[in-house]
């Protein structure tokens, strides 16, 4: 099986209505990443100092050395930035989700107590604030287990949400396989939660953000002052709120760090944004775990038809009749590179049509000749496929008068004699009168024109049938 692992489709053109509490137009969820004391540091047994997400432009790791300036910036986040953010959100009455690095939480007991007293969710941000991309699988699995153990010991209960951030390609799978998390957030690929099937179980994914995120104060391109950050957050919120009125409500994540937005000149943006969203009545500001609980309750896993995960026999059984009496098309389509993007009517239609379009002219002619005449002898004898019977009946071709039947018989015979294949039309796009009009119009075309048109109609018929199958 040639299968593509990435999911480039998601919810497609019809995302679900999240049914947020109070019919909210948008859910705005604030995350505070607590990393201070869990970052790279030789005091923590790491090989070098930290170099990521600070106000030192172009910072680089110092192997085997402490970076005093870097350390003091992280310490600012714990000593001052956290408390400034704490005052802002508790006074605003908006709860936070903490992404807490377990080793950082262990080194900051007063802040942990304040988080718990404020009834903030404390999700896991891993054991240490370090890169996971080069970790062997077993080492990362052990780090996840130790993060859960230490988190539970320090906080008093195990984390229900997980976000690594500096993750590997194995992280989401390993966390899902652990089996105890209500959600995982190591993705950035949607505006709504979704279910991901991993190792035979359904794991809820709540995507996070790296763009509506104060980290862009420390990277280029990024924010140069608070107004840049505020304007971006406001524009994102206003767009999502408008979509929530006209289309489907969504979710907006906002990512924060104590040592960044906790600075006086930066937190002004956050204060203005909170004032902006509080001027709307129909906005929900939950903790992340509340989004997970809501989604699980209102949108439980529903995998539906998943062609990209089928074996050959099941694939051909499901799709072998989409092109009339031409199972070979499904057999060849099975060999294409299929992925989650093909787990829908449009996806399988594209795969089947690729095979049909690349087939020889004789093979395509065979598909055309597999189609029955409209209101012909096979229909009268009840020998059509179930799809053809339903389609012709839907256009009223099973209820012809004697004159209409005679007219169709004459046109069928003349058309086949001239072109060498039956007249084919997607009858669901027409009624009886427009079918007859198309018959009279097309019968005088040259064969090449009609061959092309008949192939187009075959593809159109297939799309209708797949729509039925996936609905």
Coordinates of C-alpha atoms in Angstrom, one line a residue:
X1 CA 0.0 0.0 0.0
X2 CA 1.3 3.4 -1.0
X3 CA 0.0 5.6 1.7
X4 CA 0.7 9.3 2.6
X5 CA 0.7 9.9 6.4
X6 CA 0.0 13.6 6.5
X7 CA -3.6 14.9 6.7
X8 CA -4.0 17.9 4.4
X9 CA -7.8 17.8 4.5
X10 CA -9.0 18.2 8.0
X11 CA -12.6 19.1 8.2
X12 CA -12.6 20.3 4.6
X13 CA -15.2 22.8 3.5
X14 CA -17.7 21.9 6.2
X15 CA -16.2 22.2 9.7
X16 CA -18.6 21.1 12.5
X17 CA -20.5 23.6 14.6
X18 CA -18.6 23.4 18.0
X19 CA -21.8 24.4 19.9
X20 CA -19.8 26.5 22.3
X21 CA -21.5 27.2 25.6
X22 CA -23.9 30.1 25.5
X23 CA -23.8 30.0 21.7
X24 CA -20.4 31.8 21.8
X25 CA -19.2 33.1 18.4
X26 CA -15.6 32.2 19.3
X27 CA -13.7 30.5 22.1
X28 CA -10.6 32.4 23.2
X29 CA -8.2 30.3 25.2
X30 CA -5.1 31.8 27.0
X31 CA -2.1 29.6 27.6
X32 CA 0.7 30.6 29.9
X33 CA 3.9 28.5 29.3
X34 CA 5.7 28.1 32.6
X35 CA 9.3 27.1 31.7
X36 CA 11.4 29.1 34.2
X37 CA 13.7 26.7 36.0
X38 CA 13.2 23.9 33.5
X39 CA 15.3 25.4 30.6
X40 CA 18.7 24.2 29.5
X41 CA 21.3 24.9 32.2
X42 CA 24.4 23.0 33.3
X43 CA 22.9 23.2 36.8
X44 CA 20.1 21.0 35.5
X45 CA 22.6 18.4 34.1
X46 CA 22.4 19.9 30.5
X47 CA 25.4 20.2 28.2
X48 CA 24.9 24.0 27.6
X49 CA 23.0 27.1 28.5
X50 CA 19.6 28.0 27.1
X51 CA 19.4 30.1 23.8
X52 CA 15.6 30.0 23.0
X53 CA 12.9 32.6 23.6
X54 CA 14.5 35.5 25.4
X55 CA 15.2 39.2 24.7
X56 CA 18.8 38.4 23.7
X57 CA 18.9 38.7 19.9
X58 CA 20.8 35.9 18.2
X59 CA 21.5 34.1 21.4
X60 CA 23.6 30.9 21.2
X61 CA 24.1 28.1 23.6
X62 CA 27.3 28.2 25.7
X63 CA 28.6 24.7 26.0
X64 CA 29.5 23.7 29.6
X65 CA 28.9 27.3 30.8
X66 CA 26.2 29.1 32.7
X67 CA 24.8 32.1 30.7
X68 CA 24.2 34.6 33.5
X69 CA 22.2 37.1 31.4
X70 CA 20.0 34.4 29.9
X71 CA 19.4 32.9 33.4
X72 CA 18.4 36.3 34.8
X73 CA 15.9 36.8 32.0
X74 CA 14.2 33.5 32.8
X75 CA 14.4 34.4 36.5
X76 CA 12.5 37.6 35.7
X77 CA 9.7 35.5 34.4
X78 CA 9.4 33.6 37.6
X79 CA 10.1 36.5 40.0
X80 CA 8.1 39.3 38.4
X81 CA 6.5 38.4 35.1
X82 CA 4.3 35.6 36.5
X83 CA 2.8 37.8 39.2
X84 CA 2.0 40.6 36.8
X85 CA 0.2 38.1 34.5
X86 CA -1.5 36.5 37.6
X87 CA -2.9 39.9 38.7
X88 CA -4.1 40.7 35.2
X89 CA -6.0 37.5 34.6
X90 CA -7.4 37.0 38.1
X91 CA -8.7 40.6 38.2
X92 CA -10.3 40.0 34.7
X93 CA -11.9 36.8 35.8
X94 CA -10.4 34.8 33.0
X95 CA -8.9 31.4 33.8
X96 CA -5.6 30.3 32.3
X97 CA -4.2 26.9 31.2
X98 CA -0.6 26.5 32.3
X99 CA 1.7 24.5 30.2
X100 CA 4.0 23.6 33.1
X101 CA 7.4 22.1 32.6
X102 CA 7.5 19.5 35.5
X103 CA 11.0 20.4 36.6
X104 CA 10.1 24.1 36.5
X105 CA 7.0 23.6 38.6
X106 CA 9.1 21.7 41.1
X107 CA 11.4 24.7 41.5
X108 CA 8.5 27.2 41.8
X109 CA 6.2 26.1 44.6
X110 CA 4.7 29.5 45.4
X111 CA 3.7 30.0 41.8
X112 CA 2.2 26.6 41.7
X113 CA 0.1 27.4 44.8
X114 CA -1.1 30.6 43.1
X115 CA -2.1 28.7 40.0
X116 CA -4.1 26.2 42.0
X117 CA -5.7 28.9 44.1
X118 CA -6.8 30.6 40.9
X119 CA -8.3 27.3 39.7
X120 CA -6.1 27.4 36.6
X121 CA -5.5 24.2 34.7
X122 CA -2.0 22.9 34.9
X123 CA -1.2 20.8 31.9
X124 CA 2.1 19.1 31.2
X125 CA 4.8 20.9 29.2
X126 CA 7.2 18.0 29.5
X127 CA 9.9 17.1 32.0
X128 CA 12.4 19.7 30.9
X129 CA 12.3 22.7 28.4
X130 CA 14.7 21.1 26.0
X131 CA 14.7 19.8 22.4
X132 CA 13.2 16.4 21.8
X133 CA 13.8 16.1 18.1
X134 CA 16.9 13.9 18.4
X135 CA 15.8 11.8 21.4
X136 CA 15.7 8.1 20.8
X137 CA 12.1 6.8 21.2
X138 CA 12.7 5.0 24.4
X139 CA 14.4 7.9 26.0
X140 CA 11.5 10.2 25.1
X141 CA 8.9 7.7 26.4
X142 CA 10.8 7.6 29.7
X143 CA 10.9 11.4 29.8
X144 CA 7.1 11.5 29.3
X145 CA 6.6 9.0 32.1
X146 CA 8.9 10.9 34.4
X147 CA 7.2 14.2 33.6
X148 CA 3.8 12.7 34.6
X149 CA 5.2 11.3 37.8
X150 CA 6.9 14.5 38.9
X151 CA 4.0 16.7 37.8
X152 CA 1.6 14.5 39.9
X153 CA 3.9 14.7 42.9
X154 CA 4.3 18.5 42.7
X155 CA 0.8 19.5 41.7
X156 CA -1.2 16.9 43.5
X157 CA -2.9 15.4 40.5
X158 CA -1.7 14.1 37.1
X159 CA -1.9 16.4 34.1
X160 CA -4.9 15.8 31.7
X161 CA -3.4 17.9 28.9
X162 CA 0.0 17.7 27.2
X163 CA 2.1 20.1 25.1
X164 CA 5.8 19.5 24.5
X165 CA 6.5 22.4 22.1
X166 CA 10.1 21.4 21.2
X167 CA 8.8 18.0 20.1
X168 CA 9.9 15.1 17.9
X169 CA 8.1 13.3 15.2
X170 CA 7.3 10.7 17.8
X171 CA 5.9 12.9 20.6
X172 CA 2.2 12.9 19.7
X173 CA 2.2 9.1 19.2
X174 CA 4.0 8.4 22.5
X175 CA 1.8 10.7 24.5
X176 CA -1.3 9.2 23.0
X177 CA -0.1 5.7 23.7
X178 CA 0.4 6.6 27.3
X179 CA -3.4 6.7 27.4
X180 CA -4.1 9.1 30.2
X181 CA -4.5 12.5 28.4
X182 CA -7.8 14.2 27.6
X183 CA -6.0 16.2 24.9
X184 CA -2.7 16.7 23.2
X185 CA -1.7 20.1 21.7
X186 CA 1.5 19.5 19.8
X187 CA -0.1 20.6 16.5
X188 CA -0.9 23.9 14.8
X189 CA -3.1 22.7 12.0
X190 CA -6.6 23.8 12.7
X191 CA -9.0 26.3 14.3
X192 CA -11.0 23.5 16.0
X193 CA -10.2 20.4 18.0
X194 CA -10.2 17.0 16.2
X195 CA -9.8 13.3 16.9
X196 CA -6.7 11.4 15.8
X197 CA -6.7 7.6 15.8
X198 CA -3.4 6.4 17.2
X199 CA -2.6 2.8 18.2
X200 CA -6.2 1.7 18.1
X201 CA -7.5 4.6 20.3
X202 CA -9.0 8.0 19.6
X203 CA -6.9 10.9 20.9
X204 CA -8.4 14.4 21.1
X205 CA -6.1 17.0 19.6
X206 CA -6.5 20.7 20.5
X207 CA -4.3 22.6 18.2
X208 CA -2.1 25.4 19.6
X209 CA -0.5 28.5 18.1
X210 CA 2.9 29.9 17.4
X211 CA 1.6 33.1 15.7
X212 CA -0.9 34.5 18.2
X213 CA 1.9 34.1 20.6
X214 CA 4.2 36.5 22.5
X215 CA 7.2 34.4 21.4
X216 CA 7.3 36.6 18.4
X217 CA 8.8 39.3 20.6
X218 CA 11.9 37.2 20.6
X219 CA 12.1 36.0 16.9
X220 CA 12.3 37.6 13.5
X221 CA 10.0 38.5 11.9
X222 CA 8.1 39.3 15.1
X223 CA 6.6 42.1 17.2
X224 CA 8.6 45.3 17.7
X225 CA 6.3 46.7 20.3
X226 CA 3.1 46.0 22.2
X227 CA 0.9 47.6 19.6
X228 CA 2.1 45.0 17.0
X229 CA 1.0 42.2 19.3
X230 CA -2.3 43.8 20.2
X231 CA -3.2 44.6 16.6
X232 CA -2.5 41.0 15.5
X233 CA -4.5 39.5 18.4
X234 CA -7.4 42.0 17.7
X235 CA -7.4 41.2 13.9
X236 CA -7.4 37.5 14.6
X237 CA -10.2 37.7 17.1
X238 CA -12.3 40.1 14.9
X239 CA -11.9 37.7 11.9
X240 CA -12.9 34.6 13.9
X241 CA -15.8 36.5 15.6
X242 CA -17.2 37.5 12.2
X243 CA -16.8 33.9 10.9
X244 CA -18.7 32.8 14.0
X245 CA -21.6 35.0 13.0
X246 CA -21.7 34.1 9.3
X247 CA -20.2 30.6 9.1
X248 CA -19.0 28.4 11.9
X249 CA -17.6 29.4 15.3
X250 CA -13.9 28.6 15.9
X251 CA -11.3 28.6 18.6
X252 CA -8.5 31.1 19.2
X253 CA -5.5 30.2 21.2
X254 CA -3.2 32.9 22.6
X255 CA 0.3 31.8 23.8
X256 CA 2.1 33.6 26.6
X257 CA 5.4 33.4 28.5
X258 CA 6.2 34.9 31.9
X259 CA 9.6 36.3 30.8
X260 CA 8.1 37.9 27.6
X261 CA 4.6 39.3 28.0
X262 CA 5.3 39.7 31.7
X263 CA 7.4 42.7 31.0
X264 CA 5.6 46.1 31.5
X265 CA 6.0 47.3 28.0
X266 CA 4.5 44.1 26.5
X267 CA 1.7 43.3 28.9
X268 CA 0.0 46.5 27.8
X269 CA -1.0 44.6 24.6
X270 CA -2.5 41.8 26.6
X271 CA -4.5 44.2 28.8
X272 CA -5.9 46.0 25.7
X273 CA -6.8 42.7 24.1
X274 CA -8.6 41.5 27.2
X275 CA -10.6 44.7 27.3
X276 CA -11.5 44.3 23.7
X277 CA -12.9 40.8 24.0
X278 CA -14.7 41.6 27.2
X279 CA -16.7 44.2 25.3
X280 CA -18.5 41.2 23.6
X281 CA -21.1 39.1 25.3
X282 CA -20.9 36.0 23.2
X283 CA -17.2 35.1 23.8
X284 CA -16.2 32.0 25.8
X285 CA -12.9 32.1 27.6
X286 CA -12.3 28.6 29.0
X287 CA -9.4 26.6 30.2
X288 CA -8.2 24.1 27.7
X289 CA -9.5 21.1 29.6
X290 CA -13.0 22.6 29.4
X291 CA -12.7 22.7 25.6
X292 CA -11.6 19.0 25.8
X293 CA -14.6 18.1 27.9
X294 CA -17.0 20.0 25.8
X295 CA -15.7 18.5 22.5
X296 CA -15.8 15.0 23.9
X297 CA -19.4 15.5 25.0
X298 CA -20.7 17.1 21.9
X299 CA -18.4 15.7 19.2
X300 CA -17.3 12.2 20.2
X301 CA -15.1 10.3 17.8
X302 CA -16.7 9.3 14.5
X303 CA -14.3 7.9 12.0
X304 CA -16.7 7.2 9.1
X305 CA -15.4 5.7 5.9
X306 CA -11.6 5.7 5.7
X307 CA -10.5 4.4 2.3
X308 CA -6.8 5.2 2.8
X309 CA -6.8 2.6 5.7
X310 CA -8.7 -0.2 3.8
X311 CA -7.2 -3.3 2.5
X312 CA -7.4 -4.1 -1.2
X313 CA -10.5 -6.3 -1.0
X314 CA -12.5 -3.9 1.1
X315 CA -11.5 -1.0 -1.1
X316 CA -12.6 -2.7 -4.3
X317 CA -15.8 -3.9 -2.6
X318 CA -16.7 -0.4 -1.7
X319 CA -15.6 1.4 -4.9
X320 CA -15.5 -1.2 -7.6
X321 CA -19.0 -0.3 -8.9
X322 CA -18.6 3.4 -8.9
X323 CA -17.6 3.3 -12.5
X324 CA -20.2 1.0 -14.1
X325 CA -19.0 -2.6 -14.3
X326 CA -15.4 -1.5 -14.1
X327 CA -13.8 -2.7 -10.9
X328 CA -10.4 -2.5 -12.5
X329 CA -10.5 1.3 -11.9
X330 CA -10.8 0.8 -8.2
X331 CA -8.1 -1.9 -8.2
X332 CA -5.6 0.5 -9.9
X333 CA -6.7 3.4 -7.7
X334 CA -5.8 1.3 -4.6
X335 CA -2.2 1.4 -5.8
X336 CA -2.0 5.2 -5.9
X337 CA -0.5 7.3 -3.0
X338 CA -3.6 7.7 -0.9
X339 CA -3.9 9.4 2.5
X340 CA -6.4 11.0 4.8
X341 CA -7.1 13.7 2.2
X342 CA -8.7 10.9 0.1
X343 CA -11.1 9.8 2.9
X344 CA -14.0 11.7 1.4
X345 CA -16.1 11.7 -1.7
X346 CA -13.9 14.3 -3.5
X347 CA -10.7 12.4 -2.6
X348 CA -11.8 9.0 -3.9
X349 CA -13.4 10.6 -6.9
X350 CA -10.1 12.2 -7.7
X351 CA -8.2 8.9 -7.3
X352 CA -10.7 6.9 -9.5
X353 CA -10.7 9.6 -12.2
X354 CA -6.9 9.7 -12.3
X355 CA -7.0 6.0 -13.2
X356 CA -9.8 6.5 -15.7
X357 CA -8.1 9.5 -17.4
X358 CA -4.8 7.7 -17.7
X359 CA -6.3 4.5 -19.1
X360 CA -6.0 3.7 -22.8
X361 CA -8.8 4.8 -25.2
X362 CA -9.9 1.2 -25.6
X363 CA -10.2 0.8 -21.8
X364 CA -12.2 4.0 -21.5
X365 CA -14.4 2.9 -24.4
X366 CA -15.0 -0.3 -22.4
X367 CA -16.3 1.8 -19.5
X368 CA -18.6 3.8 -21.8
X369 CA -20.0 0.6 -23.3
X370 CA -20.6 -0.8 -19.8
X371 CA -23.2 1.9 -19.3
X372 CA -26.8 1.0 -20.2
X373 CA -29.0 2.8 -22.7
X374 CA -31.3 5.3 -21.1
X375 CA -34.7 3.8 -20.6
X376 CA -33.5 0.9 -22.8
X377 CA -34.2 -2.8 -22.9
X378 CA -32.1 -3.6 -19.8
X379 CA -34.1 -1.0 -17.8
X380 CA -37.4 -2.4 -19.0
X381 CA -36.2 -5.9 -18.0
X382 CA -35.1 -4.8 -14.6
X383 CA -31.5 -5.8 -15.2
X384 CA -29.7 -2.5 -14.4
X385 CA -27.3 -2.1 -11.5
X386 CA -28.9 -0.7 -8.3
X387 CA -27.2 2.7 -8.9
X388 CA -28.4 2.9 -12.5
X389 CA -31.9 1.9 -11.6
X390 CA -32.1 4.6 -8.9
X391 CA -30.6 7.2 -11.1
X392 CA -32.9 6.6 -14.1
X393 CA -35.9 6.4 -11.8
X394 CA -34.9 9.7 -10.2
X395 CA -35.2 11.4 -13.5
X396 CA -38.5 9.8 -14.3
X397 CA -37.2 7.5 -16.9
X398 CA -39.1 4.6 -15.4
X399 CA -42.4 6.3 -16.0
X400 CA -42.3 7.0 -19.8
X401 CA -45.3 7.2 -22.0
X402 CA -45.3 4.9 -25.1
X403 CA -44.3 7.8 -27.3
X404 CA -41.5 8.9 -25.0
X405 CA -40.2 5.3 -24.8
X406 CA -40.2 5.0 -28.6
X407 CA -38.4 8.3 -28.9
X408 CA -35.7 7.2 -26.5
X409 CA -35.3 3.9 -28.3
X410 CA -34.8 5.6 -31.6
X411 CA -32.3 8.1 -30.2
X412 CA -30.4 5.3 -28.5
X413 CA -30.0 3.3 -31.6
X414 CA -29.1 6.3 -33.8
X415 CA -26.5 7.5 -31.2
X416 CA -24.8 4.1 -30.8
X417 CA -24.7 3.6 -34.6
X418 CA -23.0 7.0 -35.1
X419 CA -20.6 7.1 -32.1
X420 CA -20.0 3.4 -31.1
X421 CA -21.0 3.8 -27.5
X422 CA -24.2 4.6 -25.6
X423 CA -25.5 8.1 -24.8
X424 CA -24.3 8.9 -21.3
X425 CA -25.5 11.7 -19.1
X426 CA -25.5 12.3 -15.4
X427 CA -29.3 12.1 -15.1
X428 CA -29.2 13.6 -11.5
X429 CA -28.3 16.9 -13.0
X430 CA -31.4 16.9 -15.3
X431 CA -35.0 16.1 -15.6
X432 CA -36.7 14.2 -18.4
X433 CA -37.1 17.2 -20.7
X434 CA -33.5 18.4 -20.4
X435 CA -32.2 14.9 -21.0
X436 CA -34.1 14.7 -24.2
X437 CA -32.9 18.2 -25.2
X438 CA -29.2 17.1 -24.5
X439 CA -29.8 13.9 -26.5
X440 CA -31.0 15.9 -29.6
X441 CA -28.2 18.4 -29.2
X442 CA -25.3 16.0 -28.7
X443 CA -26.2 13.3 -31.3
X444 CA -24.9 15.4 -34.1
X445 CA -21.5 16.1 -32.6
X446 CA -18.4 14.4 -34.0
X447 CA -17.2 11.3 -32.3
X448 CA -14.2 12.9 -30.7
X449 CA -16.3 15.6 -29.1
X450 CA -18.8 13.0 -27.9
X451 CA -16.2 10.7 -26.5
X452 CA -14.8 13.5 -24.4
X453 CA -18.2 14.5 -23.3
X454 CA -19.2 11.0 -22.4
X455 CA -16.1 10.5 -20.3
X456 CA -16.9 13.7 -18.5
X457 CA -20.4 12.5 -17.8
X458 CA -19.1 9.2 -16.5
X459 CA -16.9 11.1 -14.0
X460 CA -19.9 13.2 -13.0
X461 CA -22.0 10.0 -12.4
X462 CA -19.2 8.6 -10.3
X463 CA -19.1 11.8 -8.2
X464 CA -22.8 11.5 -7.4
X465 CA -22.5 7.9 -6.4
X466 CA -19.6 8.6 -4.1
X467 CA -21.6 11.4 -2.5
X468 CA -24.2 8.9 -1.6
X469 CA -21.7 6.5 -0.3
X470 CA -20.0 9.0 2.0
X471 CA -23.1 10.7 3.2

